[in-house]
Amino acid sequence: MDTTPDLSRRRWLRGGLGTDRPAQSLPWAVPWSQFADRCTRCGDCVRACPEHIIINADGGFPAIDFARGECTFCGDCANACSEPLFRSRDELPWQQHATFGEPCLTRRGVHCRSCEDGCEPAAIRFRPRLGAVAQPELNRDACNGCGGCVAACPVGAIEVVKEEQA
Ligand code: SF4
Ligand code: SF4
Ligand code: SF4
């Protein structure tokens, strides 16, 4: 039995995008252990995405890069895949939400609402604060994890994290 560690798979789990977080999986994707076993890395999903947000991450496995845009949940990636790697499109595509990090301009007293404009489900609100710049707050129930806010942020302060990472 080959016991050589598969470094590319480990890197994918660490992020594949230069971060310590797991790489962003595709909508409706089965859990990673099953995905890694069956994905042939053919690139059909990458080519199928009309938003061009699926990249070949480390090891050639597909991952979403929200810096390129948002997921519209069109399902084209899942439909293009010839392997049993995607759940029913009747189910939730994923359980994840946006988080606002330290680089957010409002934490330095700078007015900014770009993420609000990028959020189609209107899950981001700015509550007025007495004598201070309003900061973004997330309505988690409204956030569908589409990532539209990520590219909208001028300083890269937003990450989309899975529920279990939050
Ligand atoms: S559901 Fe559509 S927009 Fe979202 S990653 Fe798949 S192909 Fe791209
Ligand atoms: S991930 Fe999508 S729904 Fe959630 S806050 Fe960002 S833009 Fe809005
Ligand atoms: S777009 Fe970025 S910098 Fe601006 S308020 Fe939203 S998280 Fe902060």
Short mmCIF file of C-alpha atoms and ligand atoms in Angstrom, two decimals:
data_model
loop_
_atom_site.label_atom_id
_atom_site.label_comp_id
_atom_site.label_asym_id
_atom_site.label_seq_id
_atom_site.Cartn_x
_atom_site.Cartn_y
_atom_site.Cartn_z
CA MET A 1 0.00 0.00 0.00
CA ASP A 2 1.29 3.46 -0.87
CA THR A 3 1.56 5.47 2.35
CA THR A 4 3.23 8.52 0.80
CA PRO A 5 1.44 11.64 2.07
CA ASP A 6 -0.49 13.40 -0.67
CA LEU A 7 0.89 16.90 -0.15
CA SER A 8 -1.30 18.48 -2.79
CA ARG A 9 -4.41 17.28 -0.96
CA ARG A 10 -3.07 18.55 2.32
CA ARG A 11 -2.35 21.94 0.78
CA TRP A 12 -5.88 22.01 -0.63
CA LEU A 13 -7.20 21.44 2.87
CA ARG A 14 -4.98 24.21 4.23
CA GLY A 15 -6.32 26.63 1.67
CA GLY A 16 -4.71 26.41 -1.73
CA LEU A 17 -5.14 30.18 -1.96
CA GLY A 18 -2.31 31.13 0.34
CA THR A 19 -4.40 31.10 3.51
CA ASP A 20 -4.65 28.82 6.52
CA ARG A 21 -8.33 28.19 5.90
CA PRO A 22 -9.66 25.25 3.94
CA ALA A 23 -10.13 26.06 0.27
CA GLN A 24 -13.64 27.15 -0.61
CA SER A 25 -15.46 24.12 -1.90
CA LEU A 26 -17.93 24.23 -4.77
CA PRO A 27 -21.66 24.65 -4.09
CA TRP A 28 -23.47 21.35 -3.43
CA ALA A 29 -20.13 19.53 -3.32
CA VAL A 30 -19.98 16.32 -1.29
CA PRO A 31 -17.63 16.32 1.74
CA TRP A 32 -13.97 16.72 0.87
CA SER A 33 -12.96 13.14 1.67
CA GLN A 34 -15.39 11.86 -0.98
CA PHE A 35 -14.60 14.71 -3.35
CA ALA A 36 -10.86 14.06 -3.26
CA ASP A 37 -11.39 10.38 -3.97
CA ARG A 38 -13.59 10.84 -7.01
CA CYS A 39 -12.62 14.17 -8.59
CA THR A 40 -10.57 13.49 -11.73
CA ARG A 41 -9.43 17.13 -11.88
CA CYS A 42 -10.74 17.28 -15.44
CA GLY A 43 -11.57 20.98 -15.20
CA ASP A 44 -15.11 20.68 -16.60
CA CYS A 45 -16.53 22.66 -13.66
CA VAL A 46 -13.87 25.34 -14.07
CA ARG A 47 -14.83 25.86 -17.69
CA ALA A 48 -18.57 25.69 -16.98
CA CYS A 49 -18.75 28.54 -14.46
CA PRO A 50 -20.16 31.62 -16.19
CA GLU A 51 -18.81 33.80 -13.39
CA HIS A 52 -15.25 32.44 -13.80
CA ILE A 53 -14.86 32.05 -10.04
CA ILE A 54 -13.72 28.41 -10.05
CA ILE A 55 -9.97 27.99 -10.16
CA ASN A 56 -7.57 25.08 -10.24
CA ALA A 57 -6.28 25.22 -6.68
CA ASP A 58 -3.26 23.31 -5.41
CA GLY A 59 -3.12 19.78 -6.72
CA GLY A 60 -5.44 20.74 -9.58
CA PHE A 61 -8.55 20.37 -7.44
CA PRO A 62 -11.25 22.94 -8.15
CA ALA A 63 -12.03 25.63 -5.59
CA ILE A 64 -13.96 28.86 -5.52
CA ASP A 65 -12.07 32.16 -5.48
CA PHE A 66 -14.49 34.83 -4.33
CA ALA A 67 -11.94 37.53 -5.14
CA ARG A 68 -13.09 36.98 -8.73
CA GLY A 69 -16.79 37.40 -8.08
CA GLU A 70 -19.83 35.82 -6.53
CA CYS A 71 -21.64 32.54 -6.94
CA THR A 72 -25.05 32.97 -8.54
CA PHE A 73 -26.05 29.37 -7.71
CA CYS A 74 -26.72 28.65 -11.37
CA GLY A 75 -25.65 25.03 -10.84
CA ASP A 76 -23.63 24.87 -14.07
CA CYS A 77 -20.55 23.52 -12.28
CA ALA A 78 -22.49 20.65 -10.78
CA ASN A 79 -24.29 19.92 -14.05
CA ALA A 80 -21.01 19.83 -15.97
CA CYS A 81 -19.47 17.20 -13.69
CA SER A 82 -19.66 13.60 -14.87
CA GLU A 83 -18.77 12.17 -11.44
CA PRO A 84 -21.15 11.78 -8.45
CA LEU A 85 -19.57 14.73 -6.63
CA PHE A 86 -22.54 17.01 -6.13
CA ARG A 87 -25.63 16.73 -3.94
CA SER A 88 -29.14 17.42 -5.16
CA ARG A 89 -29.68 21.02 -6.21
CA ASP A 90 -32.86 20.88 -4.11
CA GLU A 91 -30.65 21.00 -1.00
CA LEU A 92 -28.80 24.02 0.39
CA PRO A 93 -25.61 24.58 -1.66
CA TRP A 94 -23.52 25.11 1.46
CA GLN A 95 -23.62 26.39 5.02
CA GLN A 96 -21.29 29.35 5.25
CA HIS A 97 -21.37 33.07 5.80
CA ALA A 98 -19.33 36.23 5.52
CA THR A 99 -17.08 37.54 8.30
CA PHE A 100 -15.55 41.01 8.57
CA GLY A 101 -11.91 41.14 9.60
CA GLU A 102 -9.48 43.59 11.12
CA PRO A 103 -8.55 45.37 7.85
CA CYS A 104 -12.10 46.77 7.57
CA LEU A 105 -11.75 50.50 6.94
CA THR A 106 -14.55 51.38 9.35
CA ARG A 107 -12.41 50.09 12.23
CA ARG A 108 -9.97 52.88 11.38
CA GLY A 109 -12.65 55.53 11.29
CA VAL A 110 -12.98 55.53 7.50
CA HIS A 111 -16.46 55.56 5.98
CA CYS A 112 -17.06 52.61 3.65
CA ARG A 113 -20.14 50.67 2.63
CA SER A 114 -18.92 48.86 -0.45
CA CYS A 115 -19.78 45.43 0.91
CA GLU A 116 -23.38 46.47 1.47
CA ASP A 117 -23.66 47.38 -2.20
CA GLY A 118 -22.20 44.01 -3.22
CA CYS A 119 -24.68 42.01 -1.17
CA GLU A 120 -27.74 41.16 -3.20
CA PRO A 121 -29.63 39.44 -0.34
CA ALA A 122 -29.17 42.61 1.75
CA ALA A 123 -27.58 40.67 4.60
CA ILE A 124 -25.18 43.49 5.53
CA ARG A 125 -26.39 46.43 7.55
CA PHE A 126 -24.63 49.49 8.98
CA ARG A 127 -26.05 50.49 12.30
CA PRO A 128 -25.37 54.13 13.22
CA ARG A 129 -22.99 54.55 16.19
CA LEU A 130 -22.84 57.71 18.23
CA GLY A 131 -19.64 59.61 17.45
CA ALA A 132 -18.15 56.76 15.44
CA VAL A 133 -18.18 55.39 11.92
CA ALA A 134 -20.85 52.75 11.33
CA GLN A 135 -19.44 49.24 10.98
CA PRO A 136 -20.82 46.35 8.94
CA GLU A 137 -23.02 43.82 10.71
CA LEU A 138 -24.18 40.57 9.22
CA ASN A 139 -27.64 39.10 9.35
CA ARG A 140 -26.56 35.47 9.27
CA ASP A 141 -30.03 34.24 8.48
CA ALA A 142 -30.06 36.34 5.32
CA CYS A 143 -26.48 35.54 4.21
CA ASN A 144 -26.35 32.74 1.66
CA GLY A 145 -22.55 32.62 1.44
CA CYS A 146 -22.48 33.78 -2.18
CA GLY A 147 -19.28 35.78 -1.67
CA GLY A 148 -20.51 38.88 -3.48
CA CYS A 149 -19.20 41.07 -0.68
CA VAL A 150 -15.65 39.70 -0.93
CA ALA A 151 -14.72 41.27 -4.26
CA ALA A 152 -16.61 44.43 -3.33
CA CYS A 153 -14.35 45.13 -0.35
CA PRO A 154 -11.43 47.40 -1.34
CA VAL A 155 -9.12 46.07 1.38
CA GLY A 156 -9.84 42.34 1.38
CA ALA A 157 -11.38 42.41 4.83
CA ILE A 158 -14.07 39.81 4.17
CA GLU A 159 -13.82 36.05 4.30
CA VAL A 160 -16.56 33.51 3.73
CA VAL A 161 -16.30 30.77 6.33
CA LYS A 162 -18.11 27.49 6.75
CA GLU A 163 -20.37 27.18 9.77
CA GLU A 164 -18.04 24.75 11.50
CA GLN A 165 -15.11 27.22 11.15
CA ALA A 166 -17.00 30.18 12.60
S1 SF4 B 1 -23.16 27.56 -9.15
FE1 SF4 B 1 -22.74 28.70 -11.08
S2 SF4 B 1 -21.75 30.64 -10.42
FE2 SF4 B 1 -21.68 29.22 -8.65
S3 SF4 B 1 -19.65 28.23 -8.84
FE3 SF4 B 1 -21.14 26.88 -9.87
S4 SF4 B 1 -21.06 27.51 -12.06
FE4 SF4 B 1 -20.09 29.17 -10.84
S1 SF4 B 2 -21.72 36.23 1.33
FE1 SF4 B 2 -23.31 37.02 -0.09
S2 SF4 B 2 -25.18 37.10 1.12
FE2 SF4 B 2 -23.46 36.92 2.58
S3 SF4 B 2 -22.94 39.01 3.17
FE3 SF4 B 2 -21.61 38.47 1.44
S4 SF4 B 2 -22.72 39.18 -0.39
FE4 SF4 B 2 -24.20 39.13 1.31
S1 SF4 B 3 -16.32 46.90 2.07
FE1 SF4 B 3 -14.67 46.11 3.39
S2 SF4 B 3 -13.71 47.94 4.26
FE2 SF4 B 3 -15.72 48.59 3.45
S3 SF4 B 3 -17.11 48.40 5.23
FE3 SF4 B 3 -17.25 46.45 4.09
S4 SF4 B 3 -15.73 45.11 5.12
FE4 SF4 B 3 -15.28 47.23 5.73
#
